[in-house]
Amino acid sequence: MQAKTRTLIKNITIVNPKESLLADILIEGDTIKQVSKNIQEKADIVIEGEGKHAFPGFVDLHVHLRIPGREDEEDIRSGSAAAVKGGFSDICCMPNTEPAIDNEGLVSWIIEEGKKVNLLDVHPIAAITKDRKGCELTEFGALKAAGCCALSDDGSSVADSLLFRRALEYATMHQMLIISHCEDSRLAANGSMRESYVSSKYGIGAIADISESLAVFRDIEIAKFVKARIHLAHISSFKSLEIIRNAKAQGVKVTAETCPHYFALTVEDVEASEFDANFKVNPPLGEKEDLLAVCRALKDGTIDCISTDHAPHSCSEKELPFENVPFGFIGLELSFSLSYTFLVKTKILTLNQLVEKMSYRPAEIIGLKNRGMIKKGFIANIVVADLNKKWQVTKESIVSKSKNTPFLGRTLTGLIETNISKGRQVYSL
Amino acid sequence: MQKHAEKWTKKHILDIASLSREEIEIVLSLATSFKEISERDVKKVPALRGKTIVNLFFENSTRTRTSFELAAKRISADVVNFSSSSSSLTKGETIVDTIKTLEAYHPDIMVIRINSSAALYCLKKFTQASIVNAGDGKHEHPTQALLDMFTVKEIKTTLEGLNVLIVGDILHSRVARSNIFGFQKFGSSVTVCAPPTLLPFNYGQSGAILTSDLDQVLPKADVIIMLRIQKERQGGLFLPTIREYVRDFAMTEERFSKLKKDCLILHPGPINWDVEIVSSLKHKVHPRILQQAENGLAVRMATLYLVGTKQK
């Protein structure tokens, strides 16, 4: 039998959810063998970590890989490459594809495709309803057996409240997590940006913040009623966060995620960009009050984790005027640096809290075992970053097939240098 | 003309919001000179000879397009019309593709109307030409506001210290959005009056006074701009019925009797008689509204001239 590869990372600041320490990390095969100072054992690969930080591999609960159907925008290979460049070891891909991921065959196929590329673990999320039409439930049990990690009709809410209640109830039988895209689509009124003075001044079709918070309230009430778990995707508004905070205080089994753009950008940035299509996202960028509320909620735990909502679009789709382009932009390669720049450098979160939001909690939410910490016996998913390095976001620097991001041209702090996934170096600068 | 052009620095006219009072004054002053040309026997000056203007209308329009076309011709520009309500999109070509194609002909000015708000900030990236906004979605219609201001100045002799009242569908109106910024730049007060469903969210920041009580604000008005109400707004989301709208917001004989004697009533047209204004008032209000149309030509000649002669 072939000996397992041993990697030794020397003198690195290890950042875990609860504490940091300066030590060495010994990896054997896909497992962390030892974490301590001055490890003297021999290794095949030695990484000098002085001045650098080691983080447990990041976990993204919200990625659009665009497979099957829009391989021109992203595919399993480019999406995986973007993810490992961004420090991820596990990503969950949303089922709003063409066709929708609503059957065992597609779930297994995506897992297999991910293994072929073999850079990180790709966990498909399956649709709650057949073809995401919001009419009939999919076969939750079979989907779970095929390996899906959660259920979501992301891209739209399940508008039918009775059906959504049944989905949450039925999911409890299989201990499955429902991830809700919270949006009252009628109130969203085909808008393109947050309803605000900016939308009024420019006459842009607008989405009121209550289109999110009303759906949040409904979803939480239903989950509470049927005693189910629920995870709320891409939360963006002050009002939603008040409702979630309240529900958590009452013991409702609700978890929530936000995305970097909601703590980095507001409607003012949309105006300053002269309505650059790269600033159009759903839910839309909010007001300053919302941005501050997102920061506060990350700090006090109302928001459990940071996802990217990585949404690739082709350049020709995104060169049109603001009201004519689809929602969404990429995020996998920027999430860590954005979070470090906008949350840690600004002292909103500590590095340890950031690891909790990007690694530990998301792994826990979808039930991934032995991930989210750099600890003996845990899976060797380790990211090495230089937190002093500044870098500029350019189209050329992006490995995703799509280059649509509102952060083009921005200088960010914190650069990922190495990504080790299950003991293998899958990315290095 | 020369001295006006020397002071002008803007490549495009995309909105009123970003024009200064001085820039608006340049347009209005130049329009005064141009208006005289249209009264001559030979209605043409060589001001933009050798320049090419494309009228690019992605949304139906006859009045504005005709006005721009005549304006271009009277200052001797070569003008072509490209109308495409939706045809290029249905063929799979995007708006951006159309702009790129036309750019290959090296036009100097593109006059663009489109149904997508704030679209021109995007489209300007794909052409070297100057762009004049002929109405972009619900955003702005700057030449309409300029001609409204020109008409008010012509009749009232000033744009300062007036009470300007805009009545109707403010929410969907690019004319309202341009006028609100325009008149305020001269220190006039702007009040907008509409049912709450047709007032934009959080719009107090624009500086305009918001109200739904027409009868209360009518007597103070020096200028009233009556907006066209789209028939499709009735029935459900915005208005119960047109009849109900007329009851609260139409210019009736009774309301007319409560106006200041010298109150000026304008309308960007086309008018729905007996909806915005009762037809029995036609003989009183129509002459001024037709004067607006005449002035539109002069104002458009001025804007085309200014962006067309700006040193590149």
XYZ file of C-alpha atoms in Angstrom:
741
model
C 0.000 0.000 0.000
C 1.220 3.450 -0.904
C 2.287 5.549 2.057
C 0.058 8.488 2.849
C 1.432 11.910 1.877
C 2.553 13.942 4.852
C 2.489 17.742 4.759
C 3.953 19.897 7.492
C 3.018 23.579 7.856
C 5.532 25.311 10.118
C 5.165 28.303 12.423
C 1.753 29.460 11.308
C -0.956 31.360 13.173
C -3.832 28.887 13.305
C -7.239 30.521 13.429
C -10.032 28.429 14.905
C -13.569 29.504 15.852
C -12.734 29.937 19.501
C -9.017 30.689 19.615
C -5.839 31.288 17.653
C -2.424 29.788 18.287
C 1.014 29.849 16.724
C 2.004 26.257 15.981
C 2.814 23.639 13.347
C 0.259 21.471 11.553
C 1.039 17.930 10.440
C -1.238 16.434 7.821
C -1.227 12.759 6.952
C -3.373 11.621 4.054
C -6.622 13.542 4.272
C -6.506 14.052 8.033
C -4.913 16.463 10.454
C -2.499 14.269 12.407
C -1.103 16.743 14.878
C -1.310 20.405 15.831
C 1.430 21.577 18.167
C 4.609 23.589 18.431
C 7.870 22.288 16.986
C 6.656 19.144 15.282
C 9.858 17.251 14.443
C 8.397 14.481 12.285
C 9.439 14.086 8.672
C 7.121 15.222 5.915
C 6.965 15.000 2.122
C 5.963 18.630 1.761
C 6.957 21.418 4.121
C 5.230 24.802 3.967
C 6.854 27.665 5.839
C 4.010 29.562 7.487
C 5.828 32.325 9.278
C 3.831 35.537 9.163
C 0.913 33.703 7.578
C -2.451 32.518 8.887
C -4.085 29.112 8.543
C -7.870 28.851 8.386
C -10.079 25.775 8.255
C -11.297 25.416 4.647
C -14.313 27.600 3.926
C -17.789 26.206 3.315
C -20.202 28.000 0.979
C -23.871 27.144 1.339
C -24.937 29.155 -1.690
C -23.312 28.765 -5.098
C -24.764 28.780 -8.592
C -22.573 26.453 -10.612
C -24.938 26.763 -13.590
C -24.804 23.043 -14.321
C -26.699 21.604 -15.996
C -27.755 24.087 -18.659
C -25.585 27.179 -18.631
C -22.101 25.770 -18.995
C -21.237 28.877 -21.017
C -21.429 30.871 -17.766
C -19.777 28.393 -15.385
C -19.130 24.684 -15.253
C -17.959 22.224 -12.681
C -14.293 22.742 -13.590
C -14.263 26.568 -13.639
C -16.548 26.759 -10.616
C -14.348 24.377 -8.631
C -11.227 26.294 -9.655
C -12.792 29.584 -8.551
C -13.843 28.012 -5.256
C -10.435 26.643 -4.327
C -8.830 29.956 -5.271
C -11.228 31.540 -2.813
C -10.247 29.111 -0.054
C -13.290 26.852 -0.131
C -13.156 23.146 0.575
C -16.898 22.523 0.335
C -19.510 24.262 -1.794
C -23.237 23.682 -2.093
C -24.775 24.296 -5.487
C -28.287 25.558 -6.012
C -30.831 23.703 -8.155
C -32.144 26.611 -10.244
C -30.590 25.120 -13.334
C -31.954 24.013 -16.700
C -33.307 21.431 -16.029
C -33.721 21.946 -12.296
C -31.908 19.572 -9.946
C -35.050 17.847 -8.731
C -34.267 14.138 -9.113
C -31.769 11.550 -7.867
C -30.096 11.230 -11.249
C -29.009 14.839 -11.393
C -27.948 14.860 -7.746
C -25.672 11.839 -8.264
C -24.400 13.219 -11.553
C -23.283 16.488 -9.963
C -21.501 14.651 -7.160
C -19.735 12.478 -9.748
C -18.771 15.467 -11.884
C -17.334 17.142 -8.802
C -15.258 14.070 -8.046
C -13.909 13.985 -11.586
C -12.568 17.509 -11.216
C -11.450 16.511 -7.729
C -10.537 19.898 -6.325
C -13.081 20.092 -3.500
C -16.367 18.590 -2.378
C -19.427 19.730 -4.317
C -22.693 19.173 -2.473
C -25.828 19.545 -4.564
C -28.922 21.151 -3.098
C -32.082 19.712 -4.633
C -35.315 21.523 -5.438
C -38.192 21.513 -2.954
C -40.751 21.338 -5.737
C -40.714 19.601 -9.099
C -39.053 21.782 -11.716
C -39.042 24.544 -9.045
C -42.564 25.351 -10.132
C -43.914 25.567 -6.600
C -46.677 23.011 -7.219
C -45.607 19.513 -6.159
C -43.001 18.262 -3.679
C -39.953 16.401 -4.945
C -38.967 13.005 -3.512
C -37.073 14.189 -0.441
C -36.083 10.721 0.752
C -34.684 9.600 -2.570
C -32.869 12.898 -3.044
C -31.238 12.564 0.361
C -30.195 9.008 -0.398
C -28.601 10.227 -3.625
C -26.519 12.676 -1.616
C -28.165 16.074 -1.693
C -27.234 18.211 1.312
C -30.349 20.371 1.557
C -33.485 21.442 -0.312
C -34.250 24.817 -1.841
C -36.224 26.435 -4.637
C -33.652 29.254 -4.605
C -34.347 31.939 -7.139
C -37.888 32.119 -5.910
C -39.906 31.519 -2.761
C -42.380 28.690 -2.522
C -45.281 31.126 -2.796
C -47.958 28.634 -1.757
C -47.873 28.782 2.057
C -49.653 25.462 2.475
C -47.214 23.672 0.203
C -44.305 25.283 2.035
C -45.731 24.127 5.342
C -45.979 20.577 3.991
C -42.416 20.762 2.687
C -41.062 21.806 6.081
C -43.127 19.147 7.840
C -42.150 16.373 5.462
C -38.471 17.337 5.582
C -38.363 16.716 9.341
C -38.936 13.010 8.714
C -35.648 12.800 6.800
C -33.859 15.372 8.980
C -33.407 17.490 5.882
C -32.681 21.171 5.835
C -34.874 23.522 3.850
C -33.127 26.648 2.611
C -35.561 29.427 1.828
C -35.162 32.205 -0.687
C -37.262 34.790 1.121
C -39.138 36.964 -1.310
C -42.753 37.943 -1.825
C -42.480 38.063 -5.590
C -45.656 40.085 -6.038
C -44.317 42.832 -3.775
C -40.965 42.644 -5.540
C -42.963 43.749 -8.603
C -40.289 42.848 -11.187
C -38.103 45.589 -9.735
C -34.388 45.951 -10.358
C -33.113 47.627 -7.198
C -34.124 48.373 -3.622
C -37.014 50.814 -3.374
C -35.320 53.920 -2.046
C -34.829 57.572 -2.887
C -32.278 56.475 -5.491
C -34.810 54.225 -7.261
C -37.373 57.040 -7.089
C -34.977 59.657 -8.434
C -34.031 57.536 -11.446
C -37.420 55.920 -11.972
C -35.901 52.450 -11.654
C -38.381 49.631 -11.039
C -38.085 49.003 -7.326
C -38.234 46.159 -4.809
C -39.486 47.130 -1.356
C -37.541 45.743 1.616
C -40.767 44.247 2.958
C -40.798 41.798 0.068
C -37.953 40.063 1.929
C -39.035 40.601 5.526
C -42.633 39.475 4.929
C -41.371 36.201 3.476
C -38.901 35.849 6.366
C -41.731 36.294 8.822
C -43.964 33.783 7.049
C -41.225 31.191 6.761
C -40.262 31.506 10.412
C -43.882 31.271 11.547
C -44.416 28.109 9.514
C -41.154 26.547 10.706
C -42.067 27.341 14.295
C -45.549 25.910 13.829
C -44.358 22.571 12.454
C -41.208 22.531 14.639
C -38.916 22.257 11.639
C -35.461 23.632 10.980
C -35.136 26.333 8.374
C -32.187 28.164 6.880
C -32.751 31.602 5.346
C -30.641 32.498 2.332
C -28.954 35.811 1.485
C -30.539 38.019 4.147
C -30.108 41.681 3.296
C -32.378 43.923 5.306
C -32.698 45.487 8.706
C -36.342 44.432 8.994
C -35.621 40.769 8.245
C -32.850 40.704 10.822
C -35.105 42.085 13.545
C -37.540 39.236 12.861
C -34.791 36.586 12.832
C -33.219 37.900 16.040
C -36.587 37.752 17.730
C -37.260 34.208 16.495
C -33.884 32.978 17.686
C -34.574 34.452 21.112
C -37.790 32.394 21.190
C -35.882 29.238 20.327
C -37.078 28.787 16.750
C -34.694 26.501 14.811
C -33.760 29.142 12.284
C -30.336 29.876 10.836
C -29.445 32.634 8.436
C -26.773 33.621 5.982
C -25.756 36.890 4.383
C -23.336 37.656 1.550
C -20.349 40.024 1.384
C -22.122 42.569 -0.805
C -24.694 43.212 1.916
C -21.999 44.398 4.319
C -19.927 46.144 1.641
C -22.345 47.980 -0.687
C -25.534 50.059 -0.612
C -27.935 51.749 -3.041
C -25.539 54.714 -3.014
C -22.951 52.500 -4.700
C -25.498 51.530 -7.354
C -26.022 55.219 -8.133
C -22.285 56.006 -8.016
C -21.660 53.194 -10.520
C -24.123 54.907 -12.908
C -26.284 51.797 -12.764
C -23.579 49.366 -13.773
C -25.268 46.032 -14.411
C -22.737 44.372 -12.103
C -24.486 46.005 -9.149
C -27.807 44.313 -9.822
C -28.488 41.500 -7.414
C -31.459 39.886 -5.732
C -32.187 40.641 -2.955
C -31.038 44.092 -3.993
C -28.385 46.150 -2.228
C -29.968 48.042 0.654
C -29.617 51.308 2.485
C -26.867 52.233 4.947
C -29.210 51.207 7.776
C -29.407 47.703 6.310
C -25.649 47.417 5.914
C -25.147 48.408 9.549
C -27.816 45.930 10.639
C -26.079 43.127 8.726
C -22.793 43.959 10.473
C -24.496 44.005 13.872
C -26.260 40.711 13.166
C -22.996 39.038 12.156
C -21.473 40.209 15.421
C -24.332 39.126 17.690
C -24.918 35.784 15.956
C -28.287 36.580 14.376
C -26.525 35.758 11.116
C -24.813 32.375 11.325
C -22.728 32.352 8.226
C -21.441 34.123 5.140
C -22.271 32.619 1.771
C -21.416 34.034 -1.636
C -24.555 33.597 -3.776
C -21.954 33.185 -6.538
C -24.037 33.898 -9.654
C -22.102 33.842 -12.910
C -23.540 35.562 -15.964
C -22.119 35.902 -19.439
C -20.618 39.239 -20.446
C -23.215 39.792 -23.174
C -25.991 39.309 -20.620
C -24.421 41.845 -18.295
C -23.524 44.573 -20.807
C -27.143 45.649 -21.203
C -28.820 48.519 -19.315
C -29.539 47.991 -15.622
C -33.241 47.174 -15.930
C -32.582 44.686 -18.743
C -29.972 42.440 -17.118
C -30.424 39.384 -14.917
C -29.665 39.500 -11.199
C -26.486 38.300 -9.567
C -22.722 38.331 -9.623
C -19.792 36.099 -8.808
C -18.320 35.849 -5.323
C -16.286 32.684 -4.697
C -12.890 34.263 -5.321
C -13.626 37.429 -3.377
C -15.591 36.321 -0.344
C -12.686 35.854 2.059
C -10.857 39.045 1.084
C -14.090 41.056 1.162
C -14.971 39.657 4.570
C -11.494 40.300 5.894
C -11.439 43.842 4.453
C -14.957 44.890 5.430
C -15.458 42.963 8.679
C -12.134 42.146 10.317
C -10.022 45.171 9.364
C -12.930 47.335 10.514
C -13.063 45.395 13.820
C -16.651 44.261 13.381
C -15.587 40.612 13.679
C -12.455 38.968 15.038
C -10.602 36.516 12.817
C -11.997 33.735 14.992
C -15.544 34.940 14.446
C -14.883 35.116 10.724
C -13.822 31.474 10.732
C -16.989 30.614 12.564
C -19.048 32.352 9.848
C -17.120 30.977 6.868
C -16.110 27.497 8.019
C -17.456 26.112 11.248
C -21.115 27.172 11.251
C -21.898 26.506 7.580
C -20.366 23.018 7.945
C -22.467 22.433 11.024
C -25.657 23.724 9.366
C -25.507 21.145 6.556
C -24.104 18.454 8.843
C -20.594 18.062 7.451
C -18.562 16.160 10.026
C -15.023 16.957 11.159
C -14.808 20.180 9.273
C -14.554 23.807 10.262
C -11.642 23.534 12.690
C -7.931 22.886 12.477
C -7.721 20.162 15.058
C -6.256 16.703 15.378
C -8.496 14.142 13.711
C -10.345 16.697 11.591
C -10.307 16.587 7.798
C -7.247 18.391 6.450
C -9.016 21.314 4.781
C -6.623 24.189 5.378
C -6.246 27.602 3.793
C -3.024 29.578 4.099
C -3.405 33.331 3.671
C -1.212 36.394 3.896
C -3.275 39.014 5.685
C -0.873 41.840 4.886
C -1.109 41.439 1.139
C -3.267 43.849 -0.799
C -4.513 42.909 -4.232
C -6.629 44.473 -6.930
C -9.685 42.753 -8.396
C -9.272 42.679 -12.170
C -11.012 40.694 -14.885
C -7.689 38.990 -15.586
C -7.378 37.842 -11.965
C -10.722 36.022 -12.079
C -10.713 32.299 -12.906
C -14.488 31.899 -12.948
C -15.847 31.803 -16.495
C -17.838 34.935 -15.735
C -16.260 38.214 -14.751
C -19.323 40.021 -13.435
C -18.646 41.588 -10.051
C -19.265 45.049 -8.624
C -15.850 44.887 -6.979
C -13.840 45.135 -10.216
C -11.050 47.642 -9.685
C -11.272 47.504 -5.892
C -8.198 46.860 -3.791
C -8.796 44.259 -1.097
C -6.677 43.078 1.800
C -5.866 39.441 2.551
C -4.667 37.069 -0.134
C -5.099 33.310 -0.168
C -1.795 31.645 -1.036
C -2.489 27.964 -0.603
C -5.570 25.780 -0.330
C -5.244 22.244 0.981
C -8.327 20.113 0.477
C -8.399 16.691 2.162
C -4.638 16.846 2.515
C -3.937 17.700 -1.125
C -2.690 21.064 -2.258
C -5.428 22.064 -4.716
C -4.453 25.682 -5.153
C -1.348 27.733 -4.725
C -0.702 31.299 -5.732
C -24.083 81.245 -30.813
C -20.336 81.015 -30.673
C -20.139 82.434 -27.190
C -22.739 79.991 -25.897
C -20.877 77.052 -27.332
C -17.626 78.215 -25.779
C -19.128 78.055 -22.315
C -20.627 74.607 -22.825
C -18.613 71.653 -21.504
C -21.013 68.697 -21.386
C -20.591 65.936 -23.949
C -24.026 64.433 -23.340
C -27.396 65.636 -22.111
C -28.610 62.655 -20.131
C -30.540 64.303 -17.310
C -31.507 67.638 -15.800
C -30.354 66.567 -12.343
C -26.684 66.928 -13.252
C -27.015 70.164 -15.271
C -26.172 73.389 -13.464
C -28.408 76.438 -13.487
C -25.838 78.152 -15.710
C -25.937 75.302 -18.216
C -29.717 75.424 -18.376
C -29.495 79.178 -18.919
C -27.122 78.623 -21.841
C -29.633 76.282 -23.501
C -32.558 78.622 -22.929
C -30.695 81.665 -24.138
C -29.497 79.886 -27.261
C -33.011 78.568 -27.886
C -34.245 82.162 -27.991
C -31.922 82.814 -30.927
C -32.911 79.581 -32.639
C -36.627 80.188 -32.234
C -36.334 83.148 -34.558
C -34.948 80.900 -37.316
C -38.176 78.891 -37.464
C -40.106 82.097 -38.079
C -38.050 82.941 -41.172
C -38.958 82.189 -44.722
C -35.821 80.080 -45.140
C -35.819 78.001 -41.993
C -32.295 76.758 -42.039
C -28.853 77.763 -40.758
C -25.592 75.924 -41.395
C -24.760 75.542 -37.679
C -24.230 71.747 -37.713
C -23.398 71.251 -41.395
C -21.429 68.057 -41.929
C -22.544 66.506 -38.647
C -24.527 63.281 -38.523
C -27.336 62.714 -36.061
C -29.037 59.376 -35.487
C -32.492 59.445 -33.943
C -32.635 56.118 -32.192
C -36.104 55.390 -30.886
C -36.524 52.066 -29.147
C -39.969 53.161 -28.017
C -42.845 54.513 -30.065
C -42.865 58.262 -30.513
C -44.007 60.549 -33.248
C -44.061 63.966 -31.610
C -40.662 63.936 -29.937
C -39.037 62.197 -32.869
C -40.488 64.660 -35.351
C -39.386 67.563 -33.190
C -35.818 66.241 -32.972
C -35.726 65.473 -36.678
C -36.886 68.945 -37.683
C -34.536 70.524 -35.166
C -31.605 68.646 -36.681
C -32.612 69.622 -40.215
C -33.009 73.300 -39.394
C -29.416 73.439 -38.239
C -28.279 71.516 -41.346
C -27.225 68.265 -39.731
C -27.674 65.027 -41.653
C -30.246 63.031 -39.782
C -31.359 59.421 -39.958
C -34.161 57.834 -38.009
C -33.854 54.408 -36.545
C -37.122 53.287 -35.000
C -37.366 49.935 -33.389
C -39.974 49.503 -30.722
C -38.862 45.966 -30.128
C -37.869 44.551 -33.475
C -34.120 44.373 -32.931
C -34.657 42.613 -29.620
C -37.058 40.101 -31.110
C -34.481 39.272 -33.777
C -32.049 38.444 -31.025
C -29.972 41.581 -31.428
C -29.584 43.509 -28.208
C -29.883 47.252 -27.751
C -26.137 47.317 -27.215
C -25.548 45.481 -30.511
C -27.685 48.095 -32.272
C -25.660 50.942 -30.754
C -22.405 49.234 -31.753
C -23.666 48.764 -35.301
C -24.702 52.395 -35.636
C -21.407 53.463 -34.070
C -19.685 51.976 -37.094
C -21.183 54.835 -39.157
C -19.453 57.423 -36.939
C -22.436 59.542 -35.963
C -21.744 62.752 -34.044
C -24.915 62.685 -31.985
C -27.323 59.935 -30.997
C -30.748 61.036 -29.826
C -32.072 58.075 -27.900
C -35.450 57.122 -26.519
C -35.720 53.842 -24.675
C -38.147 52.269 -22.222
C -35.472 51.269 -19.715
C -34.778 53.744 -16.883
C -31.228 55.093 -16.605
C -30.241 53.019 -19.663
C -28.200 55.792 -21.276
C -25.509 55.712 -18.593
C -24.849 52.204 -19.882
C -25.265 52.878 -23.598
C -22.880 55.860 -23.634
C -20.029 53.412 -23.027
C -20.528 51.920 -26.499
C -20.304 55.047 -28.627
C -18.043 58.019 -29.225
C -21.086 60.109 -30.163
C -22.737 62.630 -27.884
C -26.011 61.334 -26.521
C -29.141 63.411 -26.039
C -31.754 61.728 -23.902
C -35.155 61.796 -25.604
C -36.749 59.927 -22.682
C -35.343 56.906 -20.859
C -37.992 54.819 -19.138
C -39.349 56.557 -16.073
C -36.098 58.402 -15.475
C -35.852 61.727 -17.314
C -36.907 63.581 -20.423
C -34.548 66.546 -20.241
C -35.511 68.348 -23.460
C -39.157 68.307 -22.387
C -38.235 70.024 -19.106
C -36.030 72.501 -20.973
C -38.891 73.412 -23.294
C -41.256 73.698 -20.337
C -38.818 76.035 -18.597
C -38.310 77.969 -21.827
C -42.057 78.427 -22.214
C -42.492 79.501 -18.598
C -39.663 81.991 -18.913
C -41.095 83.350 -22.151
C -44.486 83.963 -20.575
C -43.565 84.736 -16.960
C -40.231 86.435 -17.875
C -38.560 84.644 -14.965
C -37.976 81.153 -13.589
C -37.301 82.366 -10.082
C -39.625 82.273 -7.125
C -42.515 80.552 -8.875
C -44.888 77.992 -7.418
C -44.818 75.143 -9.907
C -47.413 72.411 -9.517
C -47.128 69.084 -11.335
C -50.304 67.008 -11.369
C -50.772 63.380 -12.356
C -48.850 60.155 -12.639
C -45.592 61.285 -11.025
C -44.439 57.712 -10.349
C -44.169 56.748 -14.006
C -43.309 60.197 -15.362
C -39.920 61.080 -16.781
C -41.282 64.544 -17.527
C -42.010 65.116 -13.842
C -38.567 63.889 -12.755
C -36.825 66.302 -15.130
C -39.011 69.278 -14.266
C -38.727 68.770 -10.508
C -34.961 69.203 -10.695
C -35.051 71.896 -13.374
C -37.391 74.384 -11.731
C -35.806 73.971 -8.310
C -32.413 74.967 -9.688
C -33.874 78.448 -10.279
C -35.262 78.741 -6.782
C -38.833 77.936 -7.704
C -40.886 75.728 -5.424
C -42.206 72.496 -6.927
C -45.273 70.690 -5.613
C -46.269 67.311 -7.015
C -49.840 66.157 -6.692
C -51.058 62.610 -7.293
C -52.858 59.783 -5.552
C -50.427 58.102 -3.105
C -50.157 55.100 -5.448
C -48.624 57.336 -8.098
C -46.124 59.188 -5.885
C -42.559 57.785 -5.758
C -41.306 56.207 -2.523
C -39.443 58.452 -0.107
C -39.530 61.256 -2.652
C -39.332 64.154 -0.212
C -35.557 64.106 -0.668
C -36.060 65.476 -4.189
C -37.020 68.788 -2.587
C -40.530 68.646 -4.043
C -43.562 69.037 -1.801
C -45.767 65.932 -2.056
C -49.544 66.084 -1.802
C -52.711 64.322 -2.913
C -54.980 67.303 -2.283
C -55.234 69.213 -5.543
C -57.878 71.661 -4.371
C -55.693 72.811 -1.522
C -52.613 73.550 -3.641
C -54.293 74.927 -6.786
C -54.839 78.541 -5.715
C -51.146 79.208 -5.046
C -49.831 77.856 -8.341
C -48.123 80.126 -10.869
C -47.527 77.251 -13.269
C -49.352 73.926 -13.503
C -48.012 71.024 -15.528
C -50.755 68.475 -16.143
C -49.282 65.065 -16.923
C -50.809 62.588 -19.300
C -52.449 59.707 -17.497
C -51.931 56.322 -19.130
C -55.265 54.570 -19.518
C -53.672 51.273 -18.489
C -53.032 52.624 -14.980
C -56.710 52.217 -14.137
C -58.282 49.058 -12.861
C -56.525 47.653 -9.889
C -53.009 48.554 -8.889
C -52.835 52.317 -9.237
C -56.289 53.724 -9.858
C -59.761 52.255 -9.479
C -61.050 54.000 -12.619
C -60.320 56.982 -14.828
C -63.639 58.414 -13.654
C -62.326 58.368 -10.087
C -59.106 60.063 -11.242
C -61.041 62.808 -13.006
C -63.044 63.430 -9.842
C -59.939 64.265 -7.801
C -57.265 65.352 -10.282
C -58.697 66.738 -13.518
C -58.625 70.429 -14.395
C -62.335 71.196 -14.373
C -64.155 74.476 -14.920
C -64.627 74.756 -11.177
C -60.968 74.213 -10.394
C -59.978 76.538 -13.213
C -62.034 79.306 -11.607
C -59.965 79.045 -8.431
C -56.617 79.569 -10.161
C -54.574 82.729 -10.060
C -55.602 84.923 -12.992
C -52.210 84.567 -14.677
C -51.687 80.891 -13.856
C -50.043 79.125 -16.776
C -51.233 75.595 -17.626
C -48.866 73.337 -19.545
C -49.128 69.736 -20.725
C -46.383 67.652 -22.370
C -49.003 66.050 -24.632
C -50.653 64.176 -26.071
C -53.645 65.308 -24.015
C -56.512 63.035 -23.049
C -59.231 65.666 -23.166
C -61.768 65.202 -20.377
C -59.256 63.158 -18.400
C -56.486 65.577 -17.435
C -58.299 68.694 -18.650
C -61.986 69.059 -19.508
C -62.522 69.836 -23.157
C -64.605 72.921 -22.381
C -61.331 74.581 -21.314
C -59.655 73.763 -24.594
C -59.869 77.280 -26.033
C -58.274 78.675 -22.881
C -55.396 76.259 -22.392
C -54.594 74.828 -25.799
C -52.793 77.860 -27.290
C -50.155 77.734 -24.564
C -49.718 73.997 -24.964
C -49.146 74.456 -28.693
C -46.630 77.171 -27.876
C -44.783 74.518 -25.873
C -44.532 72.338 -28.962
C -43.153 75.238 -30.984
C -40.610 75.966 -28.292
C -39.635 72.310 -28.198
C -38.163 72.714 -31.638
C -36.007 75.684 -30.606
C -34.817 74.000 -27.423
C -33.867 70.844 -29.320
C -31.982 72.880 -31.921
C -30.077 74.456 -29.035
C -29.222 71.169 -27.305
C -28.128 69.506 -30.551
C -26.017 72.521 -31.427
C -24.326 72.627 -28.029
C -23.347 68.963 -27.861
C -22.593 68.919 -31.600
C -20.121 71.792 -31.522
C -18.487 70.993 -28.216
C -14.745 70.592 -28.773
C -13.977 66.901 -28.545
